């Protein structure tokens, strides 16, 4: 029995990475009857059968599963956020952070295109976001800066790159792994057709146990339904200040609210809190923020 991680699924075939090598496998019949569809990121057991065909026989229990793009066992989200081009949109950034928190996945904020930044831009982001995310790194794919720090954060993990289209995700991936060449020949042979051009999520193998999932940029970002009264729970930096007069304080209009006091004293970012109030209002109206 061998063990690996699914990096890609195309037309009923799955790439499974084992110690840095990818094998093309099918799902064994037993899996199909169990109605679990293997996903990118799944840790699986697989077997060599006769004629050199390989079969996935078991999918190990998932630590998490995200739906868009479908992926299992995501260790962290790398939120790629350009300082400029496109213009910084902090409200959208907050929505993405909330979405990650709702999935229970830690987020690293990767501020990119730093070659375009003024000194103040980076300080501003640090001041407002360092408490909101597990790490912040500043990179430039053009100047190849900050990449080593990012590599260290990605080592041994499955990271999902997220961010609006044009933020610089693919450039970052190329800068991180300039020599990465995908092996598509093996699959093409089995399928008896040329290079597959359909869009699919695909895990890049950036080392034997380091995986990066690039995602297409989105324009239709819509997180799961969310009760406005739960919104503040997805702001990690609010927690330590949520010592309020009312047990069920949602930190909007209540008196003696620890979070509002923390905003006044500068302990909690006014930008983050202001956007929180905005999103709360939107959610209250339609339970969605679009
Ligand atoms: N100045 C600058 N431009 C960048 C940087 N990274 C990406 N870009 C440019 O931003 C545009 C979008 O990049 P891309 O990687 O395709 O973004 P994606 O849609 O998030 O994958 C391209 O024109 C890149 O050349 C960077 O670090 N600095
Ligand atoms: Mg891209
Ligand atoms: Zn409160």
PDB file of C-alpha atoms and ligand atoms in Angstrom:
ATOM      1  CA  UNK A   1       0.000   0.000   0.000  1.00  0.00           C
ATOM      2  CA  UNK A   2       1.375   3.402  -0.978  1.00  0.00           C
ATOM      3  CA  UNK A   3       0.401   6.825   0.215  1.00  0.00           C
ATOM      4  CA  UNK A   4       0.215  10.169  -1.514  1.00  0.00           C
ATOM      5  CA  UNK A   5      -1.632  13.433  -2.071  1.00  0.00           C
ATOM      6  CA  UNK A   6      -3.982  14.122  -4.976  1.00  0.00           C
ATOM      7  CA  UNK A   7      -2.664  17.053  -6.967  1.00  0.00           C
ATOM      8  CA  UNK A   8      -5.117  17.019  -9.850  1.00  0.00           C
ATOM      9  CA  UNK A   9      -8.177  15.201 -11.125  1.00  0.00           C
ATOM     10  CA  UNK A  10      -9.020  15.118 -14.819  1.00  0.00           C
ATOM     11  CA  UNK A  11     -11.544  12.950 -16.615  1.00  0.00           C
ATOM     12  CA  UNK A  12     -11.676  10.216 -13.984  1.00  0.00           C
ATOM     13  CA  UNK A  13      -7.900  10.125 -13.535  1.00  0.00           C
ATOM     14  CA  UNK A  14      -6.065  11.465 -10.528  1.00  0.00           C
ATOM     15  CA  UNK A  15      -2.477  12.571 -10.149  1.00  0.00           C
ATOM     16  CA  UNK A  16      -1.111  11.364  -6.831  1.00  0.00           C
ATOM     17  CA  UNK A  17       2.147  12.800  -5.499  1.00  0.00           C
ATOM     18  CA  UNK A  18       4.306  10.432  -3.507  1.00  0.00           C
ATOM     19  CA  UNK A  19       7.677  11.711  -2.279  1.00  0.00           C
ATOM     20  CA  UNK A  20       7.869  14.285  -5.050  1.00  0.00           C
ATOM     21  CA  UNK A  21       6.821  11.972  -7.883  1.00  0.00           C
ATOM     22  CA  UNK A  22       3.387  11.992  -9.434  1.00  0.00           C
ATOM     23  CA  UNK A  23       1.491   8.899 -10.506  1.00  0.00           C
ATOM     24  CA  UNK A  24      -1.680   8.681 -12.526  1.00  0.00           C
ATOM     25  CA  UNK A  25      -4.340   6.657 -10.732  1.00  0.00           C
ATOM     26  CA  UNK A  26      -7.955   5.717 -11.092  1.00  0.00           C
ATOM     27  CA  UNK A  27     -10.426   5.534  -8.241  1.00  0.00           C
ATOM     28  CA  UNK A  28     -11.057   1.927  -7.194  1.00  0.00           C
ATOM     29  CA  UNK A  29     -14.632   0.701  -7.508  1.00  0.00           C
ATOM     30  CA  UNK A  30     -14.990   0.566  -3.750  1.00  0.00           C
ATOM     31  CA  UNK A  31     -14.583   4.345  -3.566  1.00  0.00           C
ATOM     32  CA  UNK A  32     -17.164   4.994  -6.222  1.00  0.00           C
ATOM     33  CA  UNK A  33     -19.774   2.997  -4.352  1.00  0.00           C
ATOM     34  CA  UNK A  34     -19.031   5.021  -1.225  1.00  0.00           C
ATOM     35  CA  UNK A  35     -19.892   8.213  -3.063  1.00  0.00           C
ATOM     36  CA  UNK A  36     -16.830  10.134  -1.938  1.00  0.00           C
ATOM     37  CA  UNK A  37     -15.413  12.081  -4.799  1.00  0.00           C
ATOM     38  CA  UNK A  38     -11.648  12.365  -4.432  1.00  0.00           C
ATOM     39  CA  UNK A  39     -10.547  16.000  -4.276  1.00  0.00           C
ATOM     40  CA  UNK A  40      -7.324  17.851  -4.785  1.00  0.00           C
ATOM     41  CA  UNK A  41      -5.428  17.745  -1.480  1.00  0.00           C
ATOM     42  CA  UNK A  42      -6.853  14.415  -0.392  1.00  0.00           C
ATOM     43  CA  UNK A  43      -4.391  12.102   1.278  1.00  0.00           C
ATOM     44  CA  UNK A  44      -4.936   8.714  -0.259  1.00  0.00           C
ATOM     45  CA  UNK A  45      -3.735   5.144  -0.235  1.00  0.00           C
ATOM     46  CA  UNK A  46      -3.082   3.658  -3.631  1.00  0.00           C
ATOM     47  CA  UNK A  47      -1.968   0.363  -5.111  1.00  0.00           C
ATOM     48  CA  UNK A  48      -0.187  -0.980  -8.135  1.00  0.00           C
ATOM     49  CA  UNK A  49      -2.400  -3.475  -9.905  1.00  0.00           C
ATOM     50  CA  UNK A  50      -1.498  -5.676 -12.827  1.00  0.00           C
ATOM     51  CA  UNK A  51      -0.579  -4.031 -16.152  1.00  0.00           C
ATOM     52  CA  UNK A  52       0.916  -1.112 -14.217  1.00  0.00           C
ATOM     53  CA  UNK A  53      -2.436   0.524 -13.569  1.00  0.00           C
ATOM     54  CA  UNK A  54      -2.731   2.244 -10.229  1.00  0.00           C
ATOM     55  CA  UNK A  55      -5.815   2.567  -8.105  1.00  0.00           C
ATOM     56  CA  UNK A  56      -6.734   4.806  -5.223  1.00  0.00           C
ATOM     57  CA  UNK A  57      -8.211   2.497  -2.619  1.00  0.00           C
ATOM     58  CA  UNK A  58      -8.783   4.807   0.292  1.00  0.00           C
ATOM     59  CA  UNK A  59      -9.238   8.490   1.062  1.00  0.00           C
ATOM     60  CA  UNK A  60      -8.042   9.423   4.509  1.00  0.00           C
ATOM     61  CA  UNK A  61     -10.260  11.500   6.770  1.00  0.00           C
ATOM     62  CA  UNK A  62     -10.181  15.151   5.722  1.00  0.00           C
ATOM     63  CA  UNK A  63      -9.041  17.909   8.030  1.00  0.00           C
ATOM     64  CA  UNK A  64     -11.131  20.383   6.109  1.00  0.00           C
ATOM     65  CA  UNK A  65     -12.762  20.807   2.768  1.00  0.00           C
ATOM     66  CA  UNK A  66     -13.389  23.988   0.865  1.00  0.00           C
ATOM     67  CA  UNK A  67     -15.768  24.162  -2.033  1.00  0.00           C
ATOM     68  CA  UNK A  68     -14.384  26.887  -4.274  1.00  0.00           C
ATOM     69  CA  UNK A  69     -12.116  25.706  -5.659  1.00  0.00           C
ATOM     70  CA  UNK A  70     -12.718  22.194  -4.337  1.00  0.00           C
ATOM     71  CA  UNK A  71      -9.782  21.253  -2.124  1.00  0.00           C
ATOM     72  CA  UNK A  72      -9.175  19.163   0.971  1.00  0.00           C
ATOM     73  CA  UNK A  73      -6.677  19.490   3.805  1.00  0.00           C
ATOM     74  CA  UNK A  74      -5.777  23.112   3.147  1.00  0.00           C
ATOM     75  CA  UNK A  75      -3.253  24.142   5.816  1.00  0.00           C
ATOM     76  CA  UNK A  76      -3.339  27.841   5.088  1.00  0.00           C
ATOM     77  CA  UNK A  77      -4.651  30.459   2.737  1.00  0.00           C
ATOM     78  CA  UNK A  78      -2.110  32.810   1.232  1.00  0.00           C
ATOM     79  CA  UNK A  79      -4.132  35.900   0.559  1.00  0.00           C
ATOM     80  CA  UNK A  80      -2.418  37.712  -2.255  1.00  0.00           C
ATOM     81  CA  UNK A  81      -3.138  41.399  -2.033  1.00  0.00           C
ATOM     82  CA  UNK A  82      -1.556  43.975  -4.311  1.00  0.00           C
ATOM     83  CA  UNK A  83      -0.593  47.343  -2.807  1.00  0.00           C
ATOM     84  CA  UNK A  84      -1.545  48.882  -6.137  1.00  0.00           C
ATOM     85  CA  UNK A  85      -2.869  47.808  -9.540  1.00  0.00           C
ATOM     86  CA  UNK A  86      -5.593  46.900  -8.796  1.00  0.00           C
ATOM     87  CA  UNK A  87      -6.237  49.568  -6.163  1.00  0.00           C
ATOM     88  CA  UNK A  88      -6.265  48.240  -2.611  1.00  0.00           C
ATOM     89  CA  UNK A  89      -9.791  47.233  -1.585  1.00  0.00           C
ATOM     90  CA  UNK A  90      -9.794  46.658   2.167  1.00  0.00           C
ATOM     91  CA  UNK A  91     -13.453  45.792   2.395  1.00  0.00           C
ATOM     92  CA  UNK A  92     -12.941  42.925  -0.036  1.00  0.00           C
ATOM     93  CA  UNK A  93      -9.807  41.907   1.830  1.00  0.00           C
ATOM     94  CA  UNK A  94     -11.849  41.706   5.029  1.00  0.00           C
ATOM     95  CA  UNK A  95     -14.496  39.584   3.320  1.00  0.00           C
ATOM     96  CA  UNK A  96     -11.814  37.167   2.197  1.00  0.00           C
ATOM     97  CA  UNK A  97     -10.361  37.018   5.682  1.00  0.00           C
ATOM     98  CA  UNK A  98     -13.806  36.300   7.117  1.00  0.00           C
ATOM     99  CA  UNK A  99     -14.359  33.594   4.549  1.00  0.00           C
ATOM    100  CA  UNK A 100     -11.072  31.923   5.521  1.00  0.00           C
ATOM    101  CA  UNK A 101     -11.922  32.198   9.213  1.00  0.00           C
ATOM    102  CA  UNK A 102     -15.331  30.632   8.564  1.00  0.00           C
ATOM    103  CA  UNK A 103     -13.530  27.661   7.067  1.00  0.00           C
ATOM    104  CA  UNK A 104     -11.266  27.541  10.095  1.00  0.00           C
ATOM    105  CA  UNK A 105      -8.162  27.991   7.969  1.00  0.00           C
ATOM    106  CA  UNK A 106      -5.322  30.332   9.023  1.00  0.00           C
ATOM    107  CA  UNK A 107      -4.519  33.127   6.613  1.00  0.00           C
ATOM    108  CA  UNK A 108      -1.159  34.564   5.696  1.00  0.00           C
ATOM    109  CA  UNK A 109      -1.447  37.981   4.137  1.00  0.00           C
ATOM    110  CA  UNK A 110       0.944  38.293   1.225  1.00  0.00           C
ATOM    111  CA  UNK A 111       1.155  41.915   0.204  1.00  0.00           C
ATOM    112  CA  UNK A 112       2.581  41.905  -3.254  1.00  0.00           C
ATOM    113  CA  UNK A 113       3.697  44.374  -5.930  1.00  0.00           C
ATOM    114  CA  UNK A 114       5.670  46.065  -3.153  1.00  0.00           C
ATOM    115  CA  UNK A 115       7.907  47.540  -5.830  1.00  0.00           C
ATOM    116  CA  UNK A 116       4.984  49.896  -6.542  1.00  0.00           C
ATOM    117  CA  UNK A 117       4.477  50.899  -2.904  1.00  0.00           C
ATOM    118  CA  UNK A 118       5.320  54.047  -1.006  1.00  0.00           C
ATOM    119  CA  UNK A 119       6.860  53.459   2.410  1.00  0.00           C
ATOM    120  CA  UNK A 120       3.602  54.521   4.087  1.00  0.00           C
ATOM    121  CA  UNK A 121       1.509  51.947   2.252  1.00  0.00           C
ATOM    122  CA  UNK A 122       3.291  49.056   3.917  1.00  0.00           C
ATOM    123  CA  UNK A 123       3.210  50.613   7.388  1.00  0.00           C
ATOM    124  CA  UNK A 124      -0.501  51.222   6.953  1.00  0.00           C
ATOM    125  CA  UNK A 125      -1.158  47.589   6.121  1.00  0.00           C
ATOM    126  CA  UNK A 126       0.993  46.354   8.987  1.00  0.00           C
ATOM    127  CA  UNK A 127      -0.768  48.648  11.452  1.00  0.00           C
ATOM    128  CA  UNK A 128      -4.226  47.535  10.409  1.00  0.00           C
ATOM    129  CA  UNK A 129      -3.731  43.863   9.618  1.00  0.00           C
ATOM    130  CA  UNK A 130      -0.917  42.341  11.664  1.00  0.00           C
ATOM    131  CA  UNK A 131      -3.351  41.277  14.392  1.00  0.00           C
ATOM    132  CA  UNK A 132      -5.903  40.016  11.878  1.00  0.00           C
ATOM    133  CA  UNK A 133      -3.800  37.346  10.186  1.00  0.00           C
ATOM    134  CA  UNK A 134      -1.292  34.724  11.242  1.00  0.00           C
ATOM    135  CA  UNK A 135       1.548  36.386   9.300  1.00  0.00           C
ATOM    136  CA  UNK A 136       2.170  39.212   6.860  1.00  0.00           C
ATOM    137  CA  UNK A 137       4.826  39.035   4.185  1.00  0.00           C
ATOM    138  CA  UNK A 138       5.741  41.725   1.711  1.00  0.00           C
ATOM    139  CA  UNK A 139       6.768  40.526  -1.704  1.00  0.00           C
ATOM    140  CA  UNK A 140       7.483  41.667  -5.196  1.00  0.00           C
ATOM    141  CA  UNK A 141       7.491  39.158  -7.999  1.00  0.00           C
ATOM    142  CA  UNK A 142       9.117  41.782 -10.181  1.00  0.00           C
ATOM    143  CA  UNK A 143      12.021  42.418  -7.821  1.00  0.00           C
ATOM    144  CA  UNK A 144      11.958  38.877  -6.425  1.00  0.00           C
ATOM    145  CA  UNK A 145      11.815  40.196  -2.884  1.00  0.00           C
ATOM    146  CA  UNK A 146      10.216  38.610   0.167  1.00  0.00           C
ATOM    147  CA  UNK A 147      10.114  35.215  -1.489  1.00  0.00           C
ATOM    148  CA  UNK A 148      12.368  33.456   0.983  1.00  0.00           C
ATOM    149  CA  UNK A 149      10.153  34.439   3.873  1.00  0.00           C
ATOM    150  CA  UNK A 150       7.126  33.161   2.009  1.00  0.00           C
ATOM    151  CA  UNK A 151       8.888  29.909   1.154  1.00  0.00           C
ATOM    152  CA  UNK A 152       9.582  29.297   4.820  1.00  0.00           C
ATOM    153  CA  UNK A 153       5.906  29.828   5.653  1.00  0.00           C
ATOM    154  CA  UNK A 154       4.865  27.416   2.924  1.00  0.00           C
ATOM    155  CA  UNK A 155       7.354  24.671   3.708  1.00  0.00           C
ATOM    156  CA  UNK A 156       5.693  21.326   4.365  1.00  0.00           C
ATOM    157  CA  UNK A 157       2.191  22.702   3.949  1.00  0.00           C
ATOM    158  CA  UNK A 158      -0.636  22.841   1.500  1.00  0.00           C
ATOM    159  CA  UNK A 159      -1.248  26.510   0.739  1.00  0.00           C
ATOM    160  CA  UNK A 160      -4.081  27.941  -1.264  1.00  0.00           C
ATOM    161  CA  UNK A 161      -3.451  31.193  -3.110  1.00  0.00           C
ATOM    162  CA  UNK A 162      -6.435  33.506  -3.120  1.00  0.00           C
ATOM    163  CA  UNK A 163      -7.016  37.014  -4.285  1.00  0.00           C
ATOM    164  CA  UNK A 164      -8.725  39.006  -6.988  1.00  0.00           C
ATOM    165  CA  UNK A 165      -7.648  38.489 -10.551  1.00  0.00           C
ATOM    166  CA  UNK A 166      -4.671  40.627 -11.356  1.00  0.00           C
ATOM    167  CA  UNK A 167      -3.423  40.597  -7.754  1.00  0.00           C
ATOM    168  CA  UNK A 168      -0.347  38.683  -8.851  1.00  0.00           C
ATOM    169  CA  UNK A 169      -0.977  35.099  -7.721  1.00  0.00           C
ATOM    170  CA  UNK A 170       0.390  33.334 -10.756  1.00  0.00           C
ATOM    171  CA  UNK A 171       3.380  35.671 -10.975  1.00  0.00           C
ATOM    172  CA  UNK A 172       4.123  34.862  -7.366  1.00  0.00           C
ATOM    173  CA  UNK A 173       3.903  31.156  -8.019  1.00  0.00           C
ATOM    174  CA  UNK A 174       6.271  31.448 -10.948  1.00  0.00           C
ATOM    175  CA  UNK A 175       8.677  33.540  -8.913  1.00  0.00           C
ATOM    176  CA  UNK A 176       8.594  30.998  -6.098  1.00  0.00           C
ATOM    177  CA  UNK A 177       9.071  27.979  -8.317  1.00  0.00           C
ATOM    178  CA  UNK A 178      10.824  29.138 -11.481  1.00  0.00           C
ATOM    179  CA  UNK A 179      11.851  25.623 -12.473  1.00  0.00           C
ATOM    180  CA  UNK A 180       8.525  23.984 -12.025  1.00  0.00           C
ATOM    181  CA  UNK A 181       7.585  21.930 -15.028  1.00  0.00           C
ATOM    182  CA  UNK A 182       4.354  20.022 -14.957  1.00  0.00           C
ATOM    183  CA  UNK A 183       4.389  16.447 -16.149  1.00  0.00           C
ATOM    184  CA  UNK A 184       1.423  16.101 -18.451  1.00  0.00           C
ATOM    185  CA  UNK A 185       2.739  13.487 -20.831  1.00  0.00           C
ATOM    186  CA  UNK A 186       1.783  10.480 -18.750  1.00  0.00           C
ATOM    187  CA  UNK A 187      -1.841  11.509 -18.518  1.00  0.00           C
ATOM    188  CA  UNK A 188      -2.111  12.473 -22.161  1.00  0.00           C
ATOM    189  CA  UNK A 189      -0.875   9.018 -23.117  1.00  0.00           C
ATOM    190  CA  UNK A 190      -3.522   7.299 -21.019  1.00  0.00           C
ATOM    191  CA  UNK A 191      -6.282   9.532 -22.314  1.00  0.00           C
ATOM    192  CA  UNK A 192      -4.948   9.190 -25.861  1.00  0.00           C
ATOM    193  CA  UNK A 193      -5.343  12.866 -26.479  1.00  0.00           C
ATOM    194  CA  UNK A 194      -3.276  15.988 -26.306  1.00  0.00           C
ATOM    195  CA  UNK A 195      -2.616  18.410 -23.572  1.00  0.00           C
ATOM    196  CA  UNK A 196      -5.648  19.043 -21.440  1.00  0.00           C
ATOM    197  CA  UNK A 197      -6.784  22.634 -21.579  1.00  0.00           C
ATOM    198  CA  UNK A 198      -9.851  22.573 -19.348  1.00  0.00           C
ATOM    199  CA  UNK A 199      -9.766  24.732 -16.272  1.00  0.00           C
ATOM    200  CA  UNK A 200      -9.317  22.772 -13.108  1.00  0.00           C
ATOM    201  CA  UNK A 201      -7.673  23.236  -9.774  1.00  0.00           C
ATOM    202  CA  UNK A 202      -4.252  21.801  -9.684  1.00  0.00           C
ATOM    203  CA  UNK A 203      -1.822  21.493  -6.819  1.00  0.00           C
ATOM    204  CA  UNK A 204       1.710  22.527  -7.625  1.00  0.00           C
ATOM    205  CA  UNK A 205       4.329  20.405  -6.008  1.00  0.00           C
ATOM    206  CA  UNK A 206       6.907  22.831  -4.647  1.00  0.00           C
ATOM    207  CA  UNK A 207       8.999  20.214  -2.866  1.00  0.00           C
ATOM    208  CA  UNK A 208       8.231  16.738  -1.645  1.00  0.00           C
ATOM    209  CA  UNK A 209       5.677  17.814   0.932  1.00  0.00           C
ATOM    210  CA  UNK A 210       4.976  21.404  -0.071  1.00  0.00           C
ATOM    211  CA  UNK A 211       1.939  22.100  -2.195  1.00  0.00           C
ATOM    212  CA  UNK A 212       0.565  25.288  -3.673  1.00  0.00           C
ATOM    213  CA  UNK A 213      -2.879  25.636  -5.164  1.00  0.00           C
ATOM    214  CA  UNK A 214      -3.250  28.554  -7.526  1.00  0.00           C
ATOM    215  CA  UNK A 215      -6.823  29.638  -8.094  1.00  0.00           C
ATOM    216  CA  UNK A 216      -8.390  31.615 -10.882  1.00  0.00           C
ATOM    217  CA  UNK A 217      -9.232  35.162  -9.881  1.00  0.00           C
ATOM    218  CA  UNK A 218     -12.830  35.653  -9.016  1.00  0.00           C
ATOM    219  CA  UNK A 219     -15.236  38.454  -9.709  1.00  0.00           C
ATOM    220  CA  UNK A 220     -18.254  36.759  -8.173  1.00  0.00           C
ATOM    221  CA  UNK A 221     -16.939  36.259  -4.682  1.00  0.00           C
ATOM    222  CA  UNK A 222     -19.752  35.291  -2.386  1.00  0.00           C
ATOM    223  CA  UNK A 223     -19.108  33.676   0.961  1.00  0.00           C
ATOM    224  CA  UNK A 224     -21.404  31.304   2.693  1.00  0.00           C
ATOM    225  CA  UNK A 225     -24.467  32.593   4.468  1.00  0.00           C
ATOM    226  CA  UNK A 226     -23.643  34.317   7.683  1.00  0.00           C
ATOM    227  CA  UNK A 227     -25.702  35.558  10.574  1.00  0.00           C
ATOM    228  CA  UNK A 228     -24.764  39.178  11.261  1.00  0.00           C
ATOM    229  CA  UNK A 229     -24.623  38.453  14.985  1.00  0.00           C
ATOM    230  CA  UNK A 230     -21.803  35.984  14.416  1.00  0.00           C
ATOM    231  CA  UNK A 231     -19.777  38.262  12.176  1.00  0.00           C
ATOM    232  CA  UNK A 232     -17.485  39.653  14.892  1.00  0.00           C
ATOM    233  CA  UNK A 233     -16.338  36.124  15.744  1.00  0.00           C
ATOM    234  CA  UNK A 234     -14.431  36.054  12.469  1.00  0.00           C
ATOM    235  CA  UNK A 235     -12.318  39.033  13.498  1.00  0.00           C
ATOM    236  CA  UNK A 236      -9.572  37.338  15.513  1.00  0.00           C
ATOM    237  CA  UNK A 237      -8.169  40.588  16.889  1.00  0.00           C
ATOM    238  CA  UNK A 238     -11.549  41.512  18.421  1.00  0.00           C
ATOM    239  CA  UNK A 239     -11.553  38.561  20.800  1.00  0.00           C
ATOM    240  CA  UNK A 240      -9.375  39.813  23.586  1.00  0.00           C
ATOM    241  CA  UNK A 241     -11.351  43.052  23.800  1.00  0.00           C
ATOM    242  CA  UNK A 242     -14.818  41.549  23.716  1.00  0.00           C
ATOM    243  CA  UNK A 243     -15.357  42.162  27.391  1.00  0.00           C
ATOM    244  CA  UNK A 244     -18.628  44.019  27.197  1.00  0.00           C
ATOM    245  CA  UNK A 245     -21.480  44.927  29.469  1.00  0.00           C
ATOM    246  CA  UNK A 246     -23.895  42.716  27.567  1.00  0.00           C
ATOM    247  CA  UNK A 247     -23.226  39.042  27.059  1.00  0.00           C
ATOM    248  CA  UNK A 248     -24.665  39.084  23.561  1.00  0.00           C
ATOM    249  CA  UNK A 249     -23.030  42.364  22.570  1.00  0.00           C
ATOM    250  CA  UNK A 250     -22.466  42.599  18.830  1.00  0.00           C
ATOM    251  CA  UNK A 251     -20.304  45.672  19.305  1.00  0.00           C
ATOM    252  CA  UNK A 252     -22.396  48.065  17.247  1.00  0.00           C
ATOM    253  CA  UNK A 253     -24.656  50.296  19.353  1.00  0.00           C
ATOM    254  CA  UNK A 254     -24.358  48.781  22.794  1.00  0.00           C
ATOM    255  CA  UNK A 255     -23.019  50.860  25.685  1.00  0.00           C
ATOM    256  CA  UNK A 256     -19.863  49.807  27.531  1.00  0.00           C
ATOM    257  CA  UNK A 257     -18.554  47.754  24.655  1.00  0.00           C
ATOM    258  CA  UNK A 258     -14.956  46.591  25.034  1.00  0.00           C
ATOM    259  CA  UNK A 259     -14.358  46.517  21.323  1.00  0.00           C
ATOM    260  CA  UNK A 260     -15.600  50.028  20.711  1.00  0.00           C
ATOM    261  CA  UNK A 261     -13.378  51.176  23.563  1.00  0.00           C
ATOM    262  CA  UNK A 262     -10.449  49.369  21.982  1.00  0.00           C
ATOM    263  CA  UNK A 263     -11.123  51.207  18.728  1.00  0.00           C
ATOM    264  CA  UNK A 264     -11.157  54.518  20.616  1.00  0.00           C
ATOM    265  CA  UNK A 265      -7.864  53.733  22.337  1.00  0.00           C
ATOM    266  CA  UNK A 266      -6.280  52.588  19.082  1.00  0.00           C
ATOM    267  CA  UNK A 267      -5.846  48.965  20.171  1.00  0.00           C
ATOM    268  CA  UNK A 268      -8.200  47.775  17.430  1.00  0.00           C
ATOM    269  CA  UNK A 269      -7.899  49.104  13.899  1.00  0.00           C
ATOM    270  CA  UNK A 270     -10.464  51.750  13.054  1.00  0.00           C
ATOM    271  CA  UNK A 271     -10.371  50.658   9.436  1.00  0.00           C
ATOM    272  CA  UNK A 272     -11.167  47.052  10.341  1.00  0.00           C
ATOM    273  CA  UNK A 273     -13.872  48.070  12.789  1.00  0.00           C
ATOM    274  CA  UNK A 274     -15.434  50.535  10.324  1.00  0.00           C
ATOM    275  CA  UNK A 275     -15.658  47.809   7.712  1.00  0.00           C
ATOM    276  CA  UNK A 276     -17.063  45.461  10.322  1.00  0.00           C
ATOM    277  CA  UNK A 277     -19.906  47.901  10.963  1.00  0.00           C
ATOM    278  CA  UNK A 278     -20.508  48.203   7.231  1.00  0.00           C
ATOM    279  CA  UNK A 279     -20.615  44.453   6.682  1.00  0.00           C
ATOM    280  CA  UNK A 280     -22.816  43.981   9.723  1.00  0.00           C
ATOM    281  CA  UNK A 281     -25.352  46.350   8.173  1.00  0.00           C
ATOM    282  CA  UNK A 282     -25.268  44.574   4.840  1.00  0.00           C
ATOM    283  CA  UNK A 283     -25.675  41.163   6.443  1.00  0.00           C
ATOM    284  CA  UNK A 284     -28.496  42.346   8.623  1.00  0.00           C
ATOM    285  CA  UNK A 285     -30.374  43.411   5.529  1.00  0.00           C
ATOM    286  CA  UNK A 286     -29.963  40.268   3.454  1.00  0.00           C
ATOM    287  CA  UNK A 287     -27.837  37.732   5.349  1.00  0.00           C
ATOM    288  CA  UNK A 288     -25.412  37.986   2.469  1.00  0.00           C
ATOM    289  CA  UNK A 289     -23.055  40.716   1.576  1.00  0.00           C
ATOM    290  CA  UNK A 290     -23.783  40.915  -2.052  1.00  0.00           C
TER     291      UNK A 290
HETATM  292  N1  LIG B   1       4.941  45.761 -10.569  1.00  0.00           N
HETATM  293  C1  LIG B   1       4.589  44.506 -10.339  1.00  0.00           C
HETATM  294  N2  LIG B   1       3.701  43.888 -11.162  1.00  0.00           N
HETATM  295  C2  LIG B   1       3.341  42.627 -10.901  1.00  0.00           C
HETATM  296  C3  LIG B   1       3.857  41.914  -9.775  1.00  0.00           C
HETATM  297  N3  LIG B   1       3.302  40.688  -9.767  1.00  0.00           N
HETATM  298  C4  LIG B   1       2.475  40.613 -10.824  1.00  0.00           C
HETATM  299  N4  LIG B   1       2.484  41.780 -11.510  1.00  0.00           N
HETATM  300  C5  LIG B   1       1.706  42.076 -12.718  1.00  0.00           C
HETATM  301  O1  LIG B   1       0.324  42.027 -12.391  1.00  0.00           O
HETATM  302  C6  LIG B   1      -0.449  41.468 -13.451  1.00  0.00           C
HETATM  303  C7  LIG B   1      -1.296  40.307 -12.966  1.00  0.00           C
HETATM  304  O2  LIG B   1      -0.470  39.276 -12.499  1.00  0.00           O
HETATM  305  P1  LIG B   1      -0.960  37.755 -12.376  1.00  0.00           P
HETATM  306  O3  LIG B   1       0.130  37.004 -11.729  1.00  0.00           O
HETATM  307  O4  LIG B   1      -1.451  37.263 -13.683  1.00  0.00           O
HETATM  308  O5  LIG B   1      -2.196  37.919 -11.380  1.00  0.00           O
HETATM  309  P2  LIG B   1      -3.281  36.798 -10.951  1.00  0.00           P
HETATM  310  O6  LIG B   1      -4.518  37.088 -11.748  1.00  0.00           O
HETATM  311  O7  LIG B   1      -3.523  37.064  -9.498  1.00  0.00           O
HETATM  312  O8  LIG B   1      -2.714  35.450 -11.198  1.00  0.00           O
HETATM  313  C8  LIG B   1       0.568  41.061 -14.507  1.00  0.00           C
HETATM  314  O9  LIG B   1       0.603  42.080 -15.480  1.00  0.00           O
HETATM  315  C9  LIG B   1       1.887  41.012 -13.770  1.00  0.00           C
HETATM  316  O10 LIG B   1       2.993  41.306 -14.578  1.00  0.00           O
HETATM  317  C10 LIG B   1       4.814  42.583  -8.935  1.00  0.00           C
HETATM  318  O11 LIG B   1       5.314  42.056  -7.922  1.00  0.00           O
HETATM  319  N5  LIG B   1       5.130  43.874  -9.261  1.00  0.00           N
HETATM  320 MG1  LIG B   2      -3.547  33.787 -12.217  1.00  0.00          MG
HETATM  321 ZN1  LIG B   3     -19.200  44.840  22.610  1.00  0.00          ZN
END
